[in-house]
Short mmCIF file of C-alpha atoms and ligand atoms in Angstrom, two decimals:
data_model
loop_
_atom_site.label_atom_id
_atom_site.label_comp_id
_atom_site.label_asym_id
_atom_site.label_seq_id
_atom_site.Cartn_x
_atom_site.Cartn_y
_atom_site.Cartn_z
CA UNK H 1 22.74 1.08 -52.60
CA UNK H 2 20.66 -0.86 -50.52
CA UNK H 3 16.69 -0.26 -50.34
CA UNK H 4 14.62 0.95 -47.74
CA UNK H 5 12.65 -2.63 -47.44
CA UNK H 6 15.94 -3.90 -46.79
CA UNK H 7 17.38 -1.96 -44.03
CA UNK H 8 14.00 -2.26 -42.86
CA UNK H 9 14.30 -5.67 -42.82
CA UNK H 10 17.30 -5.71 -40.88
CA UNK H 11 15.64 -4.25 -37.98
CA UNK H 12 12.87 -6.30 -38.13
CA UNK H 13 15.42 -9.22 -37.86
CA UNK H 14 17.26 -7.16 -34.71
CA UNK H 15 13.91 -6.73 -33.22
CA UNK H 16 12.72 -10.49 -33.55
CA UNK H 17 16.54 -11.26 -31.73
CA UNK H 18 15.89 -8.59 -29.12
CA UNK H 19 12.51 -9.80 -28.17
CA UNK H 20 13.29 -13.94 -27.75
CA UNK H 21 16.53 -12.05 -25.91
CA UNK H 22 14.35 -10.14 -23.82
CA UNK H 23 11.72 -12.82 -22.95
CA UNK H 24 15.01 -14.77 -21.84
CA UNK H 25 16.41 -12.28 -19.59
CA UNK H 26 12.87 -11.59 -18.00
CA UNK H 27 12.84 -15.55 -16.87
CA UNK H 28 16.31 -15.63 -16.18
CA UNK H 29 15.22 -12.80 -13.54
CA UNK H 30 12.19 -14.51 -11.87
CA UNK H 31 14.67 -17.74 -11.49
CA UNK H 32 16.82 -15.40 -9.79
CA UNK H 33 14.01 -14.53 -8.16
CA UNK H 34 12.72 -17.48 -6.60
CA UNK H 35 16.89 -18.97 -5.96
CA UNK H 36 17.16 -15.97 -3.36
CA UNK H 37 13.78 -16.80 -1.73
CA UNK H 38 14.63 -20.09 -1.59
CA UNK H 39 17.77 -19.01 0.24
CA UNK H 40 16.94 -16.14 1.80
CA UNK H 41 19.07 -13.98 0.13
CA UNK H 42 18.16 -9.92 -0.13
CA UNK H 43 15.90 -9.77 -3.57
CA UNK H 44 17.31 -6.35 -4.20
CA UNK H 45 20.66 -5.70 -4.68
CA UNK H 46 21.89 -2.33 -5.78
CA UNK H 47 25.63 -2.90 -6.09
CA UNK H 48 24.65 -5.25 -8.62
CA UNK H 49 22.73 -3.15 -11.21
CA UNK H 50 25.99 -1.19 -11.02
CA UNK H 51 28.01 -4.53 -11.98
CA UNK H 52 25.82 -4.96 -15.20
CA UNK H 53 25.85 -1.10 -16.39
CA UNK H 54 29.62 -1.84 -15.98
CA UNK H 55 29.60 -5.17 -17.45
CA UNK H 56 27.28 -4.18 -20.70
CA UNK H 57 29.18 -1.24 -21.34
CA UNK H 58 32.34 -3.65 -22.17
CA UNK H 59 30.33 -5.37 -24.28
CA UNK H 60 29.88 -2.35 -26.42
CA UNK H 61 31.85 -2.44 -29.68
CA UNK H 62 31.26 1.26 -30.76
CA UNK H 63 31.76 3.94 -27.64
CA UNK H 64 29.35 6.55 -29.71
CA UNK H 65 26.54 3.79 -28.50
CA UNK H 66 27.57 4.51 -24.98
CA UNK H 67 24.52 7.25 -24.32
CA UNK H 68 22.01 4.80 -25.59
CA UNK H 69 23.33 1.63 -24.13
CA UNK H 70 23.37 3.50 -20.86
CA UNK H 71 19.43 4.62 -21.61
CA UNK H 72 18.32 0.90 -22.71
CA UNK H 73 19.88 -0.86 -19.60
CA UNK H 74 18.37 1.66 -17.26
CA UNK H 75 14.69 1.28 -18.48
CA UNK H 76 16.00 -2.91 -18.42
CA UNK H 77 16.82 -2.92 -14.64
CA UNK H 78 13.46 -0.94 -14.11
CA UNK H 79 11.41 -3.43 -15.78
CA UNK H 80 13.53 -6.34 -13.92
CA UNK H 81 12.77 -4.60 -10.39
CA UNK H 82 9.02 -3.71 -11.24
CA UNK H 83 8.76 -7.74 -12.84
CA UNK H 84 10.08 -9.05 -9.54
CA UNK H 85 7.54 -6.45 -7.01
CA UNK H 86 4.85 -7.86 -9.27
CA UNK H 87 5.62 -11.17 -8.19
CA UNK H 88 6.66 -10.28 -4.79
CA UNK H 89 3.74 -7.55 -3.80
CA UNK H 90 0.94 -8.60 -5.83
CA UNK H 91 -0.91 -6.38 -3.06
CA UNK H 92 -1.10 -3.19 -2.08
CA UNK H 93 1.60 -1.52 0.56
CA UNK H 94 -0.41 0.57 3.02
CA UNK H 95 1.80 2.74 4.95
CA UNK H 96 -0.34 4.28 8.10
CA UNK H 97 0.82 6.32 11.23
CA UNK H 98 1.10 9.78 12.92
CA UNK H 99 1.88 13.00 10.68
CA UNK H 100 5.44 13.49 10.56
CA UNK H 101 5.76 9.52 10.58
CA UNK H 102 7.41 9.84 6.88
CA UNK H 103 4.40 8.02 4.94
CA UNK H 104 5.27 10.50 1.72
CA UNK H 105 9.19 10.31 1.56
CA UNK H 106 8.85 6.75 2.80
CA UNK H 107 6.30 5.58 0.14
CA UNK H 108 7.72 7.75 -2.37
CA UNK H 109 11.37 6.19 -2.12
CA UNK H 110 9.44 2.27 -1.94
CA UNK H 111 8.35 2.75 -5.20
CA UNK H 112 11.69 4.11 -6.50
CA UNK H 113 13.13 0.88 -5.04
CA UNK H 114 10.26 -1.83 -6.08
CA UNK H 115 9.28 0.05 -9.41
CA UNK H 116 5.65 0.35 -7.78
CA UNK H 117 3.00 2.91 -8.52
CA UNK H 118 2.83 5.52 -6.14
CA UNK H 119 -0.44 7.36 -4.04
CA UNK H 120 -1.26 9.22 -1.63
CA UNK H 121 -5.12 9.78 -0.23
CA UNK H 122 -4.49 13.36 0.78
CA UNK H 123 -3.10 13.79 -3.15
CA UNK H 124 -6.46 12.60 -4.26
CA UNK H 125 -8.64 14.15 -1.69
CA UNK H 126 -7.04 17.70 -3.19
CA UNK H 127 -7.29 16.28 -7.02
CA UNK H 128 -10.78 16.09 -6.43
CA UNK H 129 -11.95 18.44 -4.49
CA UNK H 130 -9.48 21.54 -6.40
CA UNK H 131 -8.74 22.56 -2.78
CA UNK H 132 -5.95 22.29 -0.38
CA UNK H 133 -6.55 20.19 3.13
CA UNK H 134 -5.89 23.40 5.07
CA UNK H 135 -8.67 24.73 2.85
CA UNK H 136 -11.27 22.09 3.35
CA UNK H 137 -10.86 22.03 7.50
CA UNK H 138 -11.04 25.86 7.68
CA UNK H 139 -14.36 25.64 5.14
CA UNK H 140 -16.13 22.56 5.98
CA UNK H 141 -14.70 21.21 9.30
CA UNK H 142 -13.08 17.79 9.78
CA UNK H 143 -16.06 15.87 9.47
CA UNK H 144 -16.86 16.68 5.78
CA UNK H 145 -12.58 15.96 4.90
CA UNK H 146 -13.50 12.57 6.93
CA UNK H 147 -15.74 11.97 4.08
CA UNK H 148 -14.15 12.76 1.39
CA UNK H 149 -10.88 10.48 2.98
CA UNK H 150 -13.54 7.91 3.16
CA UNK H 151 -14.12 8.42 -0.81
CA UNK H 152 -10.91 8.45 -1.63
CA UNK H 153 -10.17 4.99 -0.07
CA UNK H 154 -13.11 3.50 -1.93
CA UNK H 155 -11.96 4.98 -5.38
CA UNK H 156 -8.72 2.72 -4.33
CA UNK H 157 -10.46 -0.51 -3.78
CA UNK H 158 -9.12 -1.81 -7.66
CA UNK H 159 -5.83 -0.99 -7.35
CA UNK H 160 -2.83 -3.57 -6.77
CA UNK H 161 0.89 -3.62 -6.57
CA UNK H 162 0.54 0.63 -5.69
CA UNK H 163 1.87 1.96 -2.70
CA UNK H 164 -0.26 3.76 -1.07
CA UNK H 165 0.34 6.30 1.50
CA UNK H 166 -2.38 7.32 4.16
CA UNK H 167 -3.53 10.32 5.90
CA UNK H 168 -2.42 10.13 9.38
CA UNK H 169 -6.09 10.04 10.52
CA UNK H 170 -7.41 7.06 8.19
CA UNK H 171 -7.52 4.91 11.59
CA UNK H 172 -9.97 6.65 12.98
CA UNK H 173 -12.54 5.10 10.67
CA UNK H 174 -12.36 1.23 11.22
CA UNK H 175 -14.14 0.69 7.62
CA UNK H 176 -10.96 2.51 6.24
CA UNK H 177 -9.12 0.12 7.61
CA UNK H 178 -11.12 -2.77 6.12
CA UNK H 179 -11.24 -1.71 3.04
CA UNK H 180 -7.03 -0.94 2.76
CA UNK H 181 -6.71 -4.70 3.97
CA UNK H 182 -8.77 -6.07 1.70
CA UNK H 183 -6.12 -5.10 -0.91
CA UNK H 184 -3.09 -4.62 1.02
CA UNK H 185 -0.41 -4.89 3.61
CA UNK H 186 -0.67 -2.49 6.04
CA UNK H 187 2.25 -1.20 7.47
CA UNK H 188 2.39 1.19 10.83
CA UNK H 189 5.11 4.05 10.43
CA UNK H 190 5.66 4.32 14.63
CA UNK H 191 7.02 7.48 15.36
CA UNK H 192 7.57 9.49 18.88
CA UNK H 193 5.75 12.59 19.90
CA UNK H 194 9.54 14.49 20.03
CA UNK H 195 10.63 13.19 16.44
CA UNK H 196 7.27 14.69 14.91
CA UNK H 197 8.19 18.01 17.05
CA UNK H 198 11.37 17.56 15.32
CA UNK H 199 10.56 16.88 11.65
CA UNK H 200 7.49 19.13 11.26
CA UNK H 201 9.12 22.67 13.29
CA UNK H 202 8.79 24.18 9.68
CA UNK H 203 5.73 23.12 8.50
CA UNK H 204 1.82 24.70 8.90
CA UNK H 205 -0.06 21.97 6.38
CA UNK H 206 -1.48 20.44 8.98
CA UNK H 207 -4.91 21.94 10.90
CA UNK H 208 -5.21 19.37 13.23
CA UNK H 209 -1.60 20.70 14.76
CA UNK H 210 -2.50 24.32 14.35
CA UNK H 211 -3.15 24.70 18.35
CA UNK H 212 -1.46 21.29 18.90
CA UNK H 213 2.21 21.46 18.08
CA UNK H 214 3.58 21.68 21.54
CA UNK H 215 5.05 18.11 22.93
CA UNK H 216 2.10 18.00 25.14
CA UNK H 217 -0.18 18.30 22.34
CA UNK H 218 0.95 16.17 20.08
CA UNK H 219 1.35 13.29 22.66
CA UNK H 220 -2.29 13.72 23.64
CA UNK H 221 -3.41 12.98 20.10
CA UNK H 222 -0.66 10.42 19.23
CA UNK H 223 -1.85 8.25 22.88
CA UNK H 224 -5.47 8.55 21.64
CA UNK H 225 -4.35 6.98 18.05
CA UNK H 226 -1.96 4.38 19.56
CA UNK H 227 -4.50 1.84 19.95
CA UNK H 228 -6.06 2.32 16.36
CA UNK H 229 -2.71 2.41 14.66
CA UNK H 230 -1.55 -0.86 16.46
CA UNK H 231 -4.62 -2.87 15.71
CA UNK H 232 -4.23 -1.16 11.72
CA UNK H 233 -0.93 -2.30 11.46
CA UNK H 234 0.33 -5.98 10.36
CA UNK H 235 3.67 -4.94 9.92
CA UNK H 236 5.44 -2.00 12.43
CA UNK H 237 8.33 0.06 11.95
CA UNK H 238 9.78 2.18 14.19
CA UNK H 239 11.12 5.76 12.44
CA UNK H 240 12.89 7.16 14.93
CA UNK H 241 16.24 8.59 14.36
CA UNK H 242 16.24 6.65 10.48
CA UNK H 243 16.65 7.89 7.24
CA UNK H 244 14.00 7.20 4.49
CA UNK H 245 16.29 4.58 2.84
CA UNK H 246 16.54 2.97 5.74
CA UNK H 247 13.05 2.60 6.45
CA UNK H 248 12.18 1.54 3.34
CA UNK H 249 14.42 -1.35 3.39
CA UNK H 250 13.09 -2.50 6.79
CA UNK H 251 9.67 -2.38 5.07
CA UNK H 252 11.00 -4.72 2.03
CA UNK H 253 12.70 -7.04 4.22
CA UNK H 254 9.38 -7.26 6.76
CA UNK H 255 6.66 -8.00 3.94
CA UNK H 256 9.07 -10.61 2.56
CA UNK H 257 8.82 -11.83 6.03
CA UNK H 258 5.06 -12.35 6.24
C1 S3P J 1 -4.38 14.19 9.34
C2 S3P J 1 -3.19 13.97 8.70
C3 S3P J 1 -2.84 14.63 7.43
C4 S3P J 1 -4.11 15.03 6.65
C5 S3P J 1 -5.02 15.81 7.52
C6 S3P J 1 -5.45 15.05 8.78
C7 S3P J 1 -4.61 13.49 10.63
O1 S3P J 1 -2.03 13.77 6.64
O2 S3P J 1 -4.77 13.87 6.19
O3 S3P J 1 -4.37 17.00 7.85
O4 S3P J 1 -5.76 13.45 11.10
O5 S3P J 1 -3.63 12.95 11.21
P1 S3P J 1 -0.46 13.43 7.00
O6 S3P J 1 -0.49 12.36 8.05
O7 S3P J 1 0.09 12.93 5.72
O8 S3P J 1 0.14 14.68 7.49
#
């Protein structure tokens, strides 16, 4: 019977395979990567991580591998896609604009697609304060969660290759703004006064609509926030009437632009 120092050894020999294999793939990827720049293909390609789960799984030689095979290649593709945003977005992606613009789902589905770190400033205004933002506007007024948005950005200024997702009124602070860039694209989620009607009918988290959330309302704030979120904005996307996937792709394809 064989000992343990020698089975061990035949891992350690599988391993040593595995990783010159791996290094190999991960290059073979950023080639692949900079062909379809080059030539202005799309970078990211669903249908074909579905080709190689289909094509490694043929390669199997024992089916009762199948679970893990399945397991290995989907951590592989995630480390392809995050490989490539790290070369494509060594930034941050800001997404700005009106509530109801779709900066969560939005940002939340980009970084399912690039691999990227997700963040929102409203998620770490709550972390670190232990209270909700209904809480803080009914106890301390806008002007003190102004300052704590302001914080929040700051705490941020590190941070690459994240996607981070904005409270609807980060405009209104032009050193907000300057700070974001400094570290990131900014891209303007443009949405109309009768889509945010539309998308938010079911939803009290936000004070600022609390006496707002009529069409007239809302299109007084949104005109007084036009200005700020076009100058914010190098990219813009208009939401209307489109599905977060959809959106999201029209952001990929626009920062590869620029
Ligand atoms: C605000 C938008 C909210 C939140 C706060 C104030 C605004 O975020 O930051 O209620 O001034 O537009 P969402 O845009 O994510 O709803």
């Amino acid at each position: 019977m064989e000992n343990l120092e020698d089975i061990r050894n035949i891992i350690d020999d599988c391993d040593k395979k595995l990783v010159e294999v791996f290094e190999q793939r991960l290059k073979a990827v950023l080639n692949i990567l900079e062909y379809k720049r080059k030539h202005k293909l799309p970078i990211f390609q669903p249908e074909r991580e579905q080709d190689v789960f289909k094509k490694v799984n043929l390669f199997l030689k024992h089916d009762e591998f199948s679970d893990e095979l399945e397991l290995l290649y989907h951590q592989i593709l995630k480390i392809s896609r995050k490989l490539q945003s790290k070369y494509l977005f060594p930034f941050n992606i800001v997404l700005v604009g009106f509530m109801g613009s779709g900066k969560t789902s939005v940002g939340i589905k980009l970084s399912t697609l690039l691999e990227m770190n997700y963040i929102g400033t409203d998620d770490i205004i709550v972390k670190n304060s232990g209270i909700s933002i209904n809480e803080i506007f009914n106890a301390y007024g806008e002007a003190k969660f102004r300052k704590l948005e302001r914080k929040a950005i700051e705490s941020l200024k590190d941070t690459r290759n994240t996607i981070i997702s904005c409270g609807g009124g980060v405009v209104l602070d032009s050193t907000n703004i300057e700070l974001l860039r400094d570290n990131g694209k900014i891209v303007w989620l443009k949405v109309s006064p009768e889509e945010v009607l539309d998308r938010l009918s079911n939803d009290n988290s936000r004070p600022l609509l609390k006496d707002s959330f009529t069409l007239k309302g809302l299109s007084e704030i949104l005109k007084n926030r036009l200005p700020l979120y076009e100058n914010a904005g190098d990219i813009i996307i208009d939401t209307d009437k489109k599905d977060v996937q959809k959106i999201a792709r029209e952001i990929i394809e626009k920062l590869l632009e620029c």
